[in-house]
Coordinates of C-alpha atoms and ligand atoms in Angstrom, one line a residue:
M136 CA -35.0 -19.2 -34.1
S137 CA -35.6 -15.4 -33.7
Q138 CA -37.1 -13.7 -36.6
L139 CA -33.9 -11.3 -36.4
L140 CA -31.1 -14.1 -36.5
T141 CA -33.0 -15.6 -39.7
Q142 CA -32.9 -12.3 -40.9
M143 CA -29.1 -11.6 -40.0
A144 CA -28.4 -14.7 -41.5
E145 CA -29.8 -13.6 -44.9
D146 CA -28.1 -10.1 -45.1
L147 CA -24.7 -12.0 -44.6
Y148 CA -25.9 -14.1 -47.1
Y149 CA -26.0 -11.3 -49.9
G150 CA -22.9 -9.3 -47.9
D151 CA -24.9 -6.3 -46.4
G152 CA -22.5 -5.8 -43.7
E153 CA -24.2 -2.9 -42.5
A154 CA -27.5 -4.6 -41.9
V155 CA -25.3 -7.6 -40.3
A156 CA -24.2 -5.1 -37.8
R157 CA -27.2 -3.7 -37.2
A158 CA -29.0 -6.9 -36.8
T159 CA -26.0 -7.9 -34.6
Q160 CA -26.0 -5.0 -32.4
E161 CA -30.4 -5.5 -32.3
A162 CA -29.9 -8.6 -31.1
L163 CA -27.6 -8.0 -28.2
E164 CA -30.2 -5.4 -27.1
S165 CA -32.9 -8.0 -26.9
G166 CA -31.0 -10.0 -24.8
L167 CA -29.8 -12.9 -27.0
S168 CA -26.2 -14.1 -26.3
P169 CA -23.3 -13.7 -28.5
H170 CA -23.0 -17.0 -29.0
E171 CA -26.4 -17.8 -30.3
I172 CA -25.8 -14.5 -32.4
L173 CA -22.9 -16.1 -33.9
A174 CA -24.3 -19.8 -34.4
D175 CA -27.7 -19.2 -35.2
G176 CA -27.4 -15.5 -37.1
L177 CA -23.7 -15.3 -38.8
I178 CA -22.3 -19.1 -38.8
A179 CA -25.9 -20.0 -40.0
G180 CA -25.8 -17.7 -43.0
M181 CA -21.8 -18.4 -43.9
N182 CA -22.8 -22.1 -44.2
V183 CA -25.9 -21.1 -46.4
V184 CA -23.0 -19.5 -48.4
G185 CA -20.2 -22.4 -48.3
K186 CA -23.2 -24.5 -49.3
D187 CA -24.5 -22.3 -52.7
F188 CA -20.9 -21.4 -53.1
R189 CA -20.1 -25.6 -53.3
E190 CA -22.8 -25.8 -55.7
C191 CA -22.2 -22.9 -57.9
N192 CA -24.6 -20.6 -57.1
L193 CA -22.8 -18.2 -56.0
F194 CA -19.1 -17.2 -57.1
L195 CA -16.3 -15.7 -55.5
P196 CA -17.2 -12.1 -55.4
E197 CA -20.6 -12.7 -53.5
V198 CA -18.6 -14.5 -50.7
L199 CA -16.1 -12.1 -50.4
A200 CA -18.8 -9.5 -49.9
A201 CA -20.5 -12.2 -47.3
A202 CA -17.1 -12.7 -45.9
K203 CA -16.7 -8.9 -45.0
A204 CA -20.6 -9.0 -44.0
M205 CA -19.2 -11.7 -41.2
H206 CA -16.5 -9.8 -40.3
A207 CA -18.7 -6.6 -39.2
G208 CA -20.8 -8.6 -36.9
M209 CA -17.8 -10.1 -35.5
A210 CA -16.6 -7.1 -34.6
I211 CA -19.1 -6.3 -32.7
L212 CA -19.2 -9.7 -30.8
R213 CA -15.4 -9.7 -30.6
P214 CA -15.0 -7.5 -27.1
L215 CA -18.0 -9.9 -25.7
L216 CA -16.4 -13.2 -26.6
S217 CA -12.4 -12.0 -25.8
A218 CA -13.9 -10.6 -22.2
S219 CA -12.3 -12.8 -19.8
D220 CA -12.8 -12.8 -15.9
S221 CA -9.6 -15.4 -15.6
S222 CA -6.1 -15.0 -17.2
N223 CA -2.8 -17.3 -17.5
T224 CA -5.0 -20.1 -18.9
G225 CA -1.8 -20.3 -21.6
T226 CA -0.4 -18.6 -24.4
V227 CA -1.8 -20.0 -27.8
L228 CA 0.0 -19.3 -31.0
L229 CA -2.6 -19.2 -33.8
G230 CA -1.9 -18.8 -37.7
T231 CA -3.4 -20.1 -40.8
V232 CA -1.0 -21.9 -42.8
K233 CA 0.6 -20.9 -45.9
G234 CA -1.3 -20.6 -49.2
D235 CA -4.8 -20.0 -47.4
V236 CA -6.6 -16.9 -46.7
H237 CA -9.4 -18.0 -44.7
D238 CA -10.1 -16.5 -41.7
I239 CA -13.4 -16.0 -40.3
G240 CA -12.9 -19.9 -38.2
K241 CA -9.0 -19.0 -37.1
N242 CA -10.4 -15.9 -36.1
L243 CA -13.3 -16.3 -33.8
L244 CA -11.5 -19.3 -31.7
G245 CA -8.8 -16.2 -30.9
M246 CA -11.4 -14.4 -30.0
M247 CA -13.1 -17.5 -27.9
M248 CA -9.6 -18.2 -26.6
A249 CA -8.8 -14.9 -25.5
G250 CA -12.2 -15.3 -23.6
A251 CA -11.1 -18.6 -21.6
G252 CA -8.1 -16.5 -20.1
F253 CA -5.5 -17.5 -22.9
E254 CA -2.9 -14.9 -24.2
V255 CA -3.3 -15.2 -27.9
I256 CA -0.9 -14.0 -30.7
D257 CA -2.2 -14.3 -34.2
L258 CA 0.3 -14.8 -37.0
G259 CA -2.6 -13.9 -39.5
V260 CA -3.1 -15.8 -43.2
D261 CA -0.8 -17.5 -45.3
V262 CA 1.8 -17.9 -42.4
P263 CA 4.8 -20.4 -43.7
V264 CA 5.9 -23.6 -42.0
E265 CA 9.5 -21.9 -41.1
R266 CA 7.9 -19.0 -39.2
F267 CA 5.6 -21.0 -37.0
V268 CA 8.2 -22.4 -36.0
S269 CA 10.6 -19.0 -35.5
E270 CA 7.9 -17.8 -33.6
V271 CA 7.3 -21.1 -31.0
E272 CA 10.8 -20.9 -30.7
A273 CA 10.7 -17.1 -29.7
R274 CA 7.8 -17.2 -27.8
E275 CA 7.5 -20.0 -26.5
P276 CA 3.6 -20.8 -26.3
D277 CA 1.9 -23.4 -24.8
I278 CA -0.1 -24.7 -28.2
V279 CA 0.4 -23.5 -31.4
G280 CA -3.3 -23.8 -33.2
V281 CA -2.9 -24.4 -36.7
S282 CA -5.8 -23.7 -39.8
A283 CA -6.4 -25.0 -42.9
L284 CA -9.7 -24.3 -45.0
L285 CA -8.3 -26.2 -48.3
T286 CA -7.5 -29.7 -49.2
T287 CA -4.6 -28.3 -50.9
T288 CA -2.9 -26.3 -47.9
M289 CA -4.1 -28.9 -44.9
G290 CA -0.8 -30.7 -45.8
H291 CA 1.3 -27.9 -44.1
M292 CA 0.0 -29.2 -40.6
K293 CA 2.4 -32.5 -41.1
T294 CA 5.2 -30.1 -42.3
L295 CA 5.2 -27.9 -39.1
I296 CA 4.7 -30.9 -36.9
T297 CA 8.0 -32.5 -39.0
A298 CA 9.6 -29.1 -38.8
L299 CA 9.4 -28.8 -34.9
E300 CA 10.5 -32.2 -34.3
Q301 CA 13.6 -31.2 -36.3
A302 CA 14.3 -28.2 -34.6
G303 CA 14.0 -29.9 -31.3
L304 CA 10.5 -28.1 -30.2
R305 CA 7.9 -30.5 -30.4
E306 CA 8.2 -31.7 -27.1
R307 CA 7.7 -28.1 -26.2
V308 CA 4.7 -27.1 -27.5
K309 CA 1.1 -29.0 -27.8
V310 CA -0.1 -28.7 -31.6
M311 CA -3.6 -28.5 -32.1
V312 CA -5.5 -28.1 -36.0
G313 CA -8.6 -27.6 -37.5
G314 CA -10.6 -26.2 -39.7
A315 CA -13.5 -27.4 -42.8
P316 CA -11.6 -30.0 -44.2
V317 CA -9.6 -31.7 -41.5
T318 CA -10.7 -34.3 -39.1
D319 CA -10.3 -36.3 -36.3
A320 CA -8.5 -38.8 -37.8
Y321 CA -6.6 -36.8 -40.2
A322 CA -4.9 -34.9 -36.6
E323 CA -4.1 -38.2 -35.8
E324 CA -2.8 -39.6 -38.2
I325 CA -0.1 -36.6 -38.6
G326 CA 0.7 -36.5 -34.8
A327 CA -1.1 -33.6 -33.6
D328 CA -2.1 -33.4 -30.2
G329 CA -5.7 -31.6 -30.4
F330 CA -8.7 -30.9 -32.8
A331 CA -11.7 -29.7 -33.1
T332 CA -14.8 -29.3 -35.1
N333 CA -15.6 -26.0 -34.0
A334 CA -14.1 -23.0 -32.1
S335 CA -15.8 -23.4 -28.4
A336 CA -14.7 -27.0 -28.4
A337 CA -11.0 -26.2 -29.5
V338 CA -11.1 -24.2 -26.5
E339 CA -12.1 -26.8 -23.9
R340 CA -10.2 -29.4 -25.7
A341 CA -6.8 -26.7 -25.2
K342 CA -7.7 -26.7 -21.4
V343 CA -7.9 -30.2 -21.3
L344 CA -4.4 -30.3 -22.8
L345 CA -2.7 -28.5 -20.3
G346 CA -4.3 -29.9 -17.5
R347 CA -6.9 -26.6 -17.1
G348 CA -10.0 -28.1 -18.0
Ligands
LIG526 CO1 -13.4 -20.1 -49.9 N1 -13.5 -22.0 -49.9 N2 -11.6 -20.5 -51.1 N3 -13.2 -18.2 -49.3 N4 -14.6 -20.4 -48.5 C1 -14.0 -22.6 -48.8 C2 -12.9 -23.4 -47.4 C3 -14.7 -24.3 -50.0 C4 -15.0 -25.0 -48.5 C5 -16.0 -23.7 -50.7 C6 -16.8 -24.4 -51.0 O1 -16.4 -25.0 -52.2 N5 -17.6 -24.7 -51.1 C7 -13.5 -24.3 -51.0 C8 -12.4 -25.7 -50.1 C9 -12.7 -26.7 -50.7 C10 -11.1 -27.7 -50.6 O2 -10.6 -27.4 -50.8 N6 -11.7 -29.0 -50.5 C11 -13.1 -23.3 -50.9 C12 -12.3 -22.8 -52.1 C13 -12.2 -23.7 -53.2 C14 -11.9 -20.8 -52.4 C15 -11.2 -20.4 -53.2 C16 -9.8 -21.7 -53.6 C17 -11.9 -19.7 -54.6 C18 -11.0 -19.6 -55.7 O3 -10.1 -18.6 -55.6 N7 -11.3 -20.4 -57.0 C19 -10.4 -19.7 -52.6 C20 -9.0 -19.7 -52.1 C21 -8.2 -18.8 -51.5 C22 -6.7 -18.9 -50.5 O4 -7.3 -19.2 -49.5 N8 -5.8 -18.9 -51.1 C23 -11.0 -19.1 -51.4 C24 -11.4 -17.7 -51.2 C25 -12.3 -17.4 -50.1 C26 -12.5 -16.2 -49.6 C27 -11.3 -15.3 -49.7 C28 -13.8 -15.1 -50.8 C29 -13.2 -15.9 -48.3 C30 -12.5 -16.0 -47.4 C31 -12.8 -14.8 -46.3 C32 -12.0 -14.9 -45.2 O5 -12.0 -16.0 -44.6 N9 -10.9 -13.2 -45.0 C33 -14.0 -17.7 -48.4 C34 -15.1 -18.0 -47.9 C35 -15.8 -17.0 -46.6 C36 -15.1 -19.9 -47.7 C37 -16.7 -20.4 -47.2 C38 -17.9 -20.0 -47.8 C39 -16.7 -20.5 -45.7 C40 -15.6 -20.3 -44.8 C41 -15.9 -19.7 -43.6 O6 -15.3 -18.3 -43.1 N10 -17.2 -20.5 -42.6 C42 -16.1 -21.8 -47.4 C43 -16.8 -22.8 -47.2 C44 -16.9 -23.7 -45.7 O7 -16.4 -24.1 -45.2 N11 -18.3 -24.2 -45.7 C45 -14.9 -22.0 -48.5 C46 -17.3 -20.0 -41.2 C47 -16.7 -20.1 -40.3 C48 -16.6 -19.7 -38.8 O8 -15.8 -21.8 -39.8 O9 -13.8 -21.6 -41.4 O10 -14.6 -23.9 -40.9 P1 -14.8 -22.6 -40.3 O11 -14.0 -22.3 -39.1 C49 -14.7 -23.2 -37.8 C50 -14.1 -24.4 -38.0 O12 -13.8 -25.1 -39.2 C51 -13.1 -24.2 -36.6 O13 -13.5 -23.5 -35.5 C52 -14.3 -22.2 -36.5 C53 -15.3 -21.9 -36.0 O14 -16.1 -22.4 -35.0 N12 -11.8 -24.3 -36.8 C54 -10.6 -24.3 -35.9 C55 -11.4 -23.4 -37.9 N13 -9.6 -23.4 -37.2 C56 -9.7 -24.4 -36.4 C57 -8.4 -24.1 -36.1 C58 -8.3 -25.0 -34.4 C59 -9.6 -25.8 -34.1 C60 -10.6 -25.6 -34.7 O15 -7.4 -25.6 -33.9 C61 -6.3 -24.8 -34.2

């Protein structure tokens, strides 16, 4: 991995958004691809943050600063990841479940879905089940993509599937789930149509679900 990306991961860890933005720009100019920068710089740095947070070597304000630094890098990559030469792959409605404000993975997914030609409607974070249901009814997306990062909030995914069934909408929309605590087994257990461990795999799964893979 390049020295530049190693330094970027460290700057992200320390919450230095300006340095992360500068390094992202430099990395692009040096010819690295947005996907390399994302995986080996930004996500690599955030993985260390997650590990140290879990082990209580980092605390919430530091994690928040790292998240802001991550956003600074992602803002530069966004137009590149979202640029698409195809269109009309389908419409995807995205959101993070109620009680959960983690949005970095969901935003990444949105950028990559847009890059693959999907129209992306992003409902943001802390989205109640009722809002997902009313938006599915109103906007008729092909896929509703639900993200959860907390074991305490992932149960809303099951509630959503039940609510879609009760509203008579389940047959009209594919449900995809993801986020750090979500597994393939959990997705199957709750009756979701798709699951992926990362944003690129999620895009591929979405295309297959719509018969466009
Ligand atoms: Co929070 N947090 N956090 N946090 N945080 C985790 C999730 C945690 C695992 C950290 C830890 O203990 N190691 C832990 C959850 C433990 C658990 O539930 N088992 C945790 C906790 C406990 C909390 C608080 C409760 C802490 C507190 O207040 N005491 C609190 C909760 C707030 C709330 O939501 N109500 C909290 C707060 C925060 C911050 C606000 C400080 C910040 C979020 C900022 C933001 O998102 N704007 C934050 C962060 C940054 C993290 C970690 C460190 C990093 C998450 C991240 O952005 N990763 C995280 C540690 C970890 O996940 N290991 C942690 C990078 C991102 C690219 O990955 O989001 O996993 P990820 O997305 C991936 C895949 O999961 C997948 O694709 C993405 C890209 O490849 N994916 C999908 C995601 N959604 C998908 C949907 C799909 C398909 C794939 O289909 C629809």
